[in-house]
Amino acid sequence: MDLKFTDDEPSAAERAAVDDFLGPATSGWSGGDRTATDLRWAQGGHEVRAERHLLLEVVHAVNDRVGWISPGALNYIGIRLGVPPADIYSVVTFYSLFSTKPRPSRVVHVCTDIACEARGSRDVCRDLEQEYGPAGAAQGWLQSPCLGLCERAPAALAIEAGNPPTEQVLAPVTAAEVSSTLRSGAPDLDTEPPSVMAVPQAGDEDLVQLRRVGRVDPESLDDYRAHGGYEALRTAFALGPAGVNREVVDSKLLGRGGAAFPTGRKWQSTAAQLEKPHYLICNADESEPGTFKDRVILEGDPYALIESMTIAAYASGATHGYIYLRGEYPRARRLLVNGLEEARRRGYLGENILGHGFSFDIEIRRGAGAYICGEETAIFNSIEGYRGEPRSKPPFPVEKGLFAKPTVVNNVETLVNVLPILTMGGPAYAKIGTEQSTGPKLFCVSGNVASPGIYEAPFGITLGELIEMAGGLPRGQSSLRAVLLGGAAGGFVRANEIDIPLTFEGTRQADTTLGSGVVLVFDDTVDVPRILLRIASFFRDESCGQCVPCRVGTVRQEEALHRITANGNDPEAYAANLELLRDVGQVMEDASICGLGQTAWGAIESAIDRLGTFSETK
Ligand SMILES: Cc1cc2nc3c(=O)[nH]c(=O)nc-3n(C[C@H](O)[C@H](O)[C@H](O)COP(=O)(O)O)c2cc1C
Ligand code: SF4
Ligand code: FES
């Protein structure tokens, strides 16, 4: 790798963005600086890498202000952080929200993922293509994977670079609205409907996780306290760290991020590690297509997450926490920034919290449009300023995680469960739901239902009951074709399988998965092969490329699906392509490093085997 700088210099705006974030440079931009930095790299060592963890945030700062990352900006960031520009280039090009080619300052990302596909995004894109040409940065609009706004599908996100930048959700969106945004700018963030709109049950007294959403002012710590906020933290301090862990173990809480790992065991193992410091990461990346539950908590009850993280840190011995937040959640970020500042100011974060001798603080780290960065070890690399590629396990995060220190990673929904666990007690919490899947669960219901949204229900509700809660199918005439459980990494079930109980064990028994709680409903108007092609292109796009089975397999899978859909009724060609799909799918499942490759074939396999998709081709 060439460690030398090119002669490209940063523009005034780029330099200001970096300096505003890192503080003023102590020496100017000169050849001397560059030589000195080249030398530091050649010598290597910890000091050189010490500031690298700021890389993603600095790149965001430039991108926010200018809209793309020029060679001059790469050079200047390199000088300031002591990171080779080639290395920064490899990081920047990893994330879809960044560009190393000039982009107009205003870009609209139009979601073409599965929930939006089921609700008309194709028509929006067709109209935009007619007006502006094929999607591309130069045209001002881009096609995007799921934006976490599936209940308001079809969705779009407008981003306008500037100081400050503006980001605006447009959902449900029409081509005319995208056009008017491209011409005259996005409306103000405050015009966005509140997150309570995504919670059709809002106000229901029996809710546990969602009880404050829509009732509490998400900007006010006092209002949070008036609605029972910070009672659980006081209980935690009275119980002590081991007591909190005991309650969480007794609650039998399983992680809600998709892997269903026992949370109490994770916290206890981390607490037992002698190596210090310990870190806590809240996984708020939420990029599984069809998932938007974490967004609703982050926007509707942000202090609940801050309090829960404080308790999790207390129990696991962590002194520093990160919220790894989806780059596409501007409102959640604004509310969290406000919440963290306020909690710090009022003694709920920082040194000696509420006088109990426990110190802990939280930083936000913004993702930048990479699904793989939701994988827990990919988050470590992303926060540390490297490409967000997963690490091999073992070592497991509880032993060697962020900065090679013991680390707890938990999903947003998992974390906020600690509040009812502590207020009602672990054993009482364990009585909600079923023996093996305890507590309330948030389900992300989208697609062809009358009232898409987040629904809270105890584990054990059947799929049919949940669809009924969401108002059933919207059009009287259409009938249920299939349901995708667990998102792109999940699997399809048939219309006659709606008695499946929604629990980890029930879905496993039915040979499918609950994943993170995606319930994407398709009526008989939906073109299933098209959905499968979208899923295949999603995995091809999002594979980090690190391991061969996934890097090559996701490409071959998509190609074979294209051939099947193009070849119509040729049974021989179908058989050959199906055999290839099965072979490639098996290799991806068996030999990929991480869950992305391991699950990339699951939904497609389930559509072929369970729904009989393409059966007319046989
Ligand atoms: C490709 C991939 C993407 C993932 N994305 C997310 C995500 O967006 N949010 C999340 O909480 N977990 C995600 N996970 C699961 C995490 O790796 C990890 O299991 C989880 O954050 C642990 O938290 P929990 O125990 O509270 O579920 C993903 C896993 C894989 C393999
Ligand atoms: S399975 Fe795919 S996403 Fe995961 S490490 Fe391998 S290439 Fe990357
Ligand atoms: S916002 Fe489009 S699929 Fe989720």
mmCIF file of N, CA and C in Angstrom, residues 441-500:
data_model
loop_
_atom_site.group_PDB
_atom_site.id
_atom_site.type_symbol
_atom_site.label_atom_id
_atom_site.label_comp_id
_atom_site.label_asym_id
_atom_site.label_seq_id
_atom_site.Cartn_x
_atom_site.Cartn_y
_atom_site.Cartn_z
ATOM 1 N N LYS A 441 -42.886 -9.128 23.619
ATOM 2 C CA LYS A 441 -42.062 -9.023 22.401
ATOM 3 C C LYS A 441 -42.646 -7.950 21.493
ATOM 4 N N LEU A 442 -41.759 -7.216 20.836
ATOM 5 C CA LEU A 442 -42.204 -6.235 19.845
ATOM 6 C C LEU A 442 -42.138 -6.880 18.460
ATOM 7 N N PHE A 443 -43.255 -6.841 17.762
ATOM 8 C CA PHE A 443 -43.314 -7.413 16.415
ATOM 9 C C PHE A 443 -43.438 -6.273 15.402
ATOM 10 N N CYS A 444 -42.645 -6.372 14.342
ATOM 11 C CA CYS A 444 -42.676 -5.336 13.291
ATOM 12 C C CYS A 444 -43.583 -5.848 12.181
ATOM 13 N N VAL A 445 -44.813 -5.391 12.166
ATOM 14 C CA VAL A 445 -45.776 -5.906 11.189
ATOM 15 C C VAL A 445 -45.872 -4.914 10.029
ATOM 16 N N SER A 446 -45.570 -5.410 8.820
ATOM 17 C CA SER A 446 -45.632 -4.509 7.659
ATOM 18 C C SER A 446 -46.074 -5.295 6.435
ATOM 19 N N GLY A 447 -46.074 -4.622 5.300
ATOM 20 C CA GLY A 447 -46.547 -5.256 4.065
ATOM 21 C C GLY A 447 -48.036 -5.027 3.904
ATOM 22 N N ASN A 448 -48.745 -6.070 3.421
ATOM 23 C CA ASN A 448 -50.160 -5.899 3.082
ATOM 24 C C ASN A 448 -51.073 -6.159 4.276
ATOM 25 N N VAL A 449 -51.001 -5.291 5.281
ATOM 26 C CA VAL A 449 -51.962 -5.346 6.387
ATOM 27 C C VAL A 449 -52.617 -3.969 6.509
ATOM 28 N N ALA A 450 -53.790 -3.954 7.135
ATOM 29 C CA ALA A 450 -54.523 -2.686 7.220
ATOM 30 C C ALA A 450 -53.787 -1.666 8.094
ATOM 31 N N SER A 451 -53.217 -2.105 9.226
ATOM 32 C CA SER A 451 -52.536 -1.171 10.126
ATOM 33 C C SER A 451 -51.124 -1.636 10.433
ATOM 34 N N PRO A 452 -50.196 -1.368 9.509
ATOM 35 C CA PRO A 452 -48.817 -1.762 9.788
ATOM 36 C C PRO A 452 -48.299 -1.006 11.003
ATOM 37 N N GLY A 453 -47.364 -1.579 11.723
ATOM 38 C CA GLY A 453 -46.802 -0.883 12.883
ATOM 39 C C GLY A 453 -46.093 -1.851 13.803
ATOM 40 N N ILE A 454 -45.690 -1.315 14.960
ATOM 41 C CA ILE A 454 -45.072 -2.143 15.990
ATOM 42 C C ILE A 454 -46.169 -2.595 16.941
ATOM 43 N N TYR A 455 -46.226 -3.895 17.165
ATOM 44 C CA TYR A 455 -47.213 -4.456 18.090
ATOM 45 C C TYR A 455 -46.490 -5.158 19.228
ATOM 46 N N GLU A 456 -46.942 -4.869 20.456
ATOM 47 C CA GLU A 456 -46.386 -5.575 21.599
ATOM 48 C C GLU A 456 -47.351 -6.680 21.998
ATOM 49 N N ALA A 457 -46.824 -7.866 22.185
ATOM 50 C CA ALA A 457 -47.653 -8.999 22.634
ATOM 51 C C ALA A 457 -46.750 -9.964 23.373
ATOM 52 N N PRO A 458 -47.307 -10.701 24.333
ATOM 53 C CA PRO A 458 -46.473 -11.700 24.998
ATOM 54 C C PRO A 458 -46.071 -12.770 23.983
ATOM 55 N N PHE A 459 -44.884 -13.320 24.122
ATOM 56 C CA PHE A 459 -44.484 -14.453 23.290
ATOM 57 C C PHE A 459 -45.562 -15.521 23.378
ATOM 58 N N GLY A 460 -45.872 -16.138 22.248
ATOM 59 C CA GLY A 460 -46.857 -17.213 22.261
ATOM 60 C C GLY A 460 -48.088 -16.860 21.449
ATOM 61 N N ILE A 461 -48.293 -15.579 21.172
ATOM 62 C CA ILE A 461 -49.387 -15.179 20.280
ATOM 63 C C ILE A 461 -49.156 -15.882 18.938
ATOM 64 N N THR A 462 -50.222 -16.287 18.273
ATOM 65 C CA THR A 462 -49.988 -16.958 16.989
ATOM 66 C C THR A 462 -49.859 -15.907 15.880
ATOM 67 N N LEU A 463 -49.300 -16.364 14.781
ATOM 68 C CA LEU A 463 -49.111 -15.472 13.644
ATOM 69 C C LEU A 463 -50.458 -14.905 13.183
ATOM 70 N N GLY A 464 -51.467 -15.772 13.147
ATOM 71 C CA GLY A 464 -52.793 -15.336 12.698
ATOM 72 C C GLY A 464 -53.373 -14.273 13.621
ATOM 73 N N GLU A 465 -53.210 -14.482 14.943
ATOM 74 C CA GLU A 465 -53.731 -13.499 15.909
ATOM 75 C C GLU A 465 -53.037 -12.141 15.727
ATOM 76 N N LEU A 466 -51.737 -12.209 15.452
ATOM 77 C CA LEU A 466 -50.993 -10.952 15.283
ATOM 78 C C LEU A 466 -51.465 -10.206 14.025
ATOM 79 N N ILE A 467 -51.658 -10.959 12.946
ATOM 80 C CA ILE A 467 -52.117 -10.315 11.706
ATOM 81 C C ILE A 467 -53.503 -9.699 11.941
ATOM 82 N N GLU A 468 -54.310 -10.389 12.717
ATOM 83 C CA GLU A 468 -55.639 -9.852 13.043
ATOM 84 C C GLU A 468 -55.510 -8.563 13.856
ATOM 85 N N MET A 469 -54.582 -8.568 14.816
ATOM 86 C CA MET A 469 -54.348 -7.345 15.609
ATOM 87 C C MET A 469 -54.014 -6.165 14.701
ATOM 88 N N ALA A 470 -53.295 -6.482 13.606
ATOM 89 C CA ALA A 470 -52.892 -5.423 12.674
ATOM 90 C C ALA A 470 -53.977 -5.154 11.635
ATOM 91 N N GLY A 471 -55.181 -5.603 11.917
ATOM 92 C CA GLY A 471 -56.315 -5.244 11.066
ATOM 93 C C GLY A 471 -56.533 -6.167 9.890
ATOM 94 N N GLY A 472 -55.746 -7.247 9.812
ATOM 95 C CA GLY A 472 -55.901 -8.170 8.693
ATOM 96 C C GLY A 472 -55.455 -7.554 7.384
ATOM 97 N N LEU A 473 -55.819 -8.197 6.300
ATOM 98 C CA LEU A 473 -55.402 -7.682 4.993
ATOM 99 C C LEU A 473 -56.214 -6.444 4.631
ATOM 100 N N PRO A 474 -55.602 -5.490 3.936
ATOM 101 C CA PRO A 474 -56.282 -4.220 3.709
ATOM 102 C C PRO A 474 -57.415 -4.279 2.704
ATOM 103 N N ARG A 475 -57.216 -5.029 1.631
ATOM 104 C CA ARG A 475 -58.241 -5.018 0.589
ATOM 105 C C ARG A 475 -59.151 -6.213 0.777
ATOM 106 N N GLY A 476 -60.430 -5.968 0.865
ATOM 107 C CA GLY A 476 -61.389 -7.037 1.089
ATOM 108 C C GLY A 476 -61.210 -8.205 0.133
ATOM 109 N N GLN A 477 -60.802 -7.900 -1.093
ATOM 110 C CA GLN A 477 -60.772 -8.937 -2.139
ATOM 111 C C GLN A 477 -59.536 -9.836 -2.055
ATOM 112 N N SER A 478 -58.428 -9.273 -1.591
ATOM 113 C CA SER A 478 -57.193 -10.047 -1.703
ATOM 114 C C SER A 478 -57.099 -11.073 -0.583
ATOM 115 N N SER A 479 -56.299 -12.107 -0.808
ATOM 116 C CA SER A 479 -56.129 -13.105 0.252
ATOM 117 C C SER A 479 -54.647 -13.251 0.563
ATOM 118 N N LEU A 480 -54.390 -13.877 1.711
ATOM 119 C CA LEU A 480 -53.016 -13.986 2.178
ATOM 120 C C LEU A 480 -52.248 -14.965 1.294
ATOM 121 N N ARG A 481 -51.071 -14.532 0.831
ATOM 122 C CA ARG A 481 -50.240 -15.418 0.009
ATOM 123 C C ARG A 481 -49.155 -16.070 0.873
ATOM 124 N N ALA A 482 -48.455 -15.248 1.673
ATOM 125 C CA ALA A 482 -47.348 -15.769 2.477
ATOM 126 C C ALA A 482 -46.948 -14.723 3.506
ATOM 127 N N VAL A 483 -46.170 -15.172 4.495
ATOM 128 C CA VAL A 483 -45.616 -14.226 5.465
ATOM 129 C C VAL A 483 -44.119 -14.491 5.546
ATOM 130 N N LEU A 484 -43.349 -13.418 5.512
ATOM 131 C CA LEU A 484 -41.904 -13.552 5.701
ATOM 132 C C LEU A 484 -41.610 -13.268 7.171
ATOM 133 N N LEU A 485 -41.119 -14.286 7.879
ATOM 134 C CA LEU A 485 -40.774 -14.114 9.295
ATOM 135 C C LEU A 485 -39.278 -13.851 9.407
ATOM 136 N N GLY A 486 -38.893 -12.880 10.221
ATOM 137 C CA GLY A 486 -37.466 -12.676 10.488
ATOM 138 C C GLY A 486 -36.730 -11.850 9.450
ATOM 139 N N GLY A 487 -37.406 -11.332 8.441
ATOM 140 C CA GLY A 487 -36.743 -10.462 7.461
ATOM 141 C C GLY A 487 -36.002 -11.255 6.398
ATOM 142 N N ALA A 488 -35.079 -10.547 5.709
ATOM 143 C CA ALA A 488 -34.361 -11.188 4.605
ATOM 144 C C ALA A 488 -33.570 -12.397 5.095
ATOM 145 N N ALA A 489 -33.133 -12.352 6.356
ATOM 146 C CA ALA A 489 -32.363 -13.467 6.916
ATOM 147 C C ALA A 489 -33.281 -14.546 7.493
ATOM 148 N N GLY A 490 -34.597 -14.384 7.317
ATOM 149 C CA GLY A 490 -35.556 -15.321 7.903
ATOM 150 C C GLY A 490 -36.094 -16.286 6.878
ATOM 151 N N GLY A 491 -37.414 -16.550 6.944
ATOM 152 C CA GLY A 491 -37.991 -17.516 6.020
ATOM 153 C C GLY A 491 -39.471 -17.246 5.785
ATOM 154 N N PHE A 492 -39.975 -17.725 4.647
ATOM 155 C CA PHE A 492 -41.405 -17.577 4.326
ATOM 156 C C PHE A 492 -42.201 -18.712 4.954
ATOM 157 N N VAL A 493 -43.434 -18.392 5.374
ATOM 158 C CA VAL A 493 -44.374 -19.456 5.733
ATOM 159 C C VAL A 493 -45.640 -19.261 4.901
ATOM 160 N N ARG A 494 -46.389 -20.363 4.768
ATOM 161 C CA ARG A 494 -47.584 -20.335 3.912
ATOM 162 C C ARG A 494 -48.780 -19.714 4.635
ATOM 163 N N ALA A 495 -49.795 -19.386 3.847
ATOM 164 C CA ALA A 495 -51.015 -18.809 4.415
ATOM 165 C C ALA A 495 -51.693 -19.786 5.371
ATOM 166 N N ASN A 496 -51.524 -21.101 5.151
ATOM 167 C CA ASN A 496 -52.180 -22.072 6.047
ATOM 168 C C ASN A 496 -51.320 -22.422 7.268
ATOM 169 N N GLU A 497 -50.275 -21.632 7.503
ATOM 170 C CA GLU A 497 -49.423 -21.901 8.674
ATOM 171 C C GLU A 497 -49.546 -20.801 9.727
ATOM 172 N N ILE A 498 -50.667 -20.089 9.695
ATOM 173 C CA ILE A 498 -50.763 -18.942 10.597
ATOM 174 C C ILE A 498 -51.030 -19.334 12.050
ATOM 175 N N ASP A 499 -51.115 -20.630 12.311
ATOM 176 C CA ASP A 499 -51.254 -21.054 13.713
ATOM 177 C C ASP A 499 -49.907 -21.189 14.414
ATOM 178 N N ILE A 500 -48.839 -20.923 13.702
ATOM 179 C CA ILE A 500 -47.506 -21.021 14.326
ATOM 180 C C ILE A 500 -47.460 -20.055 15.515
#
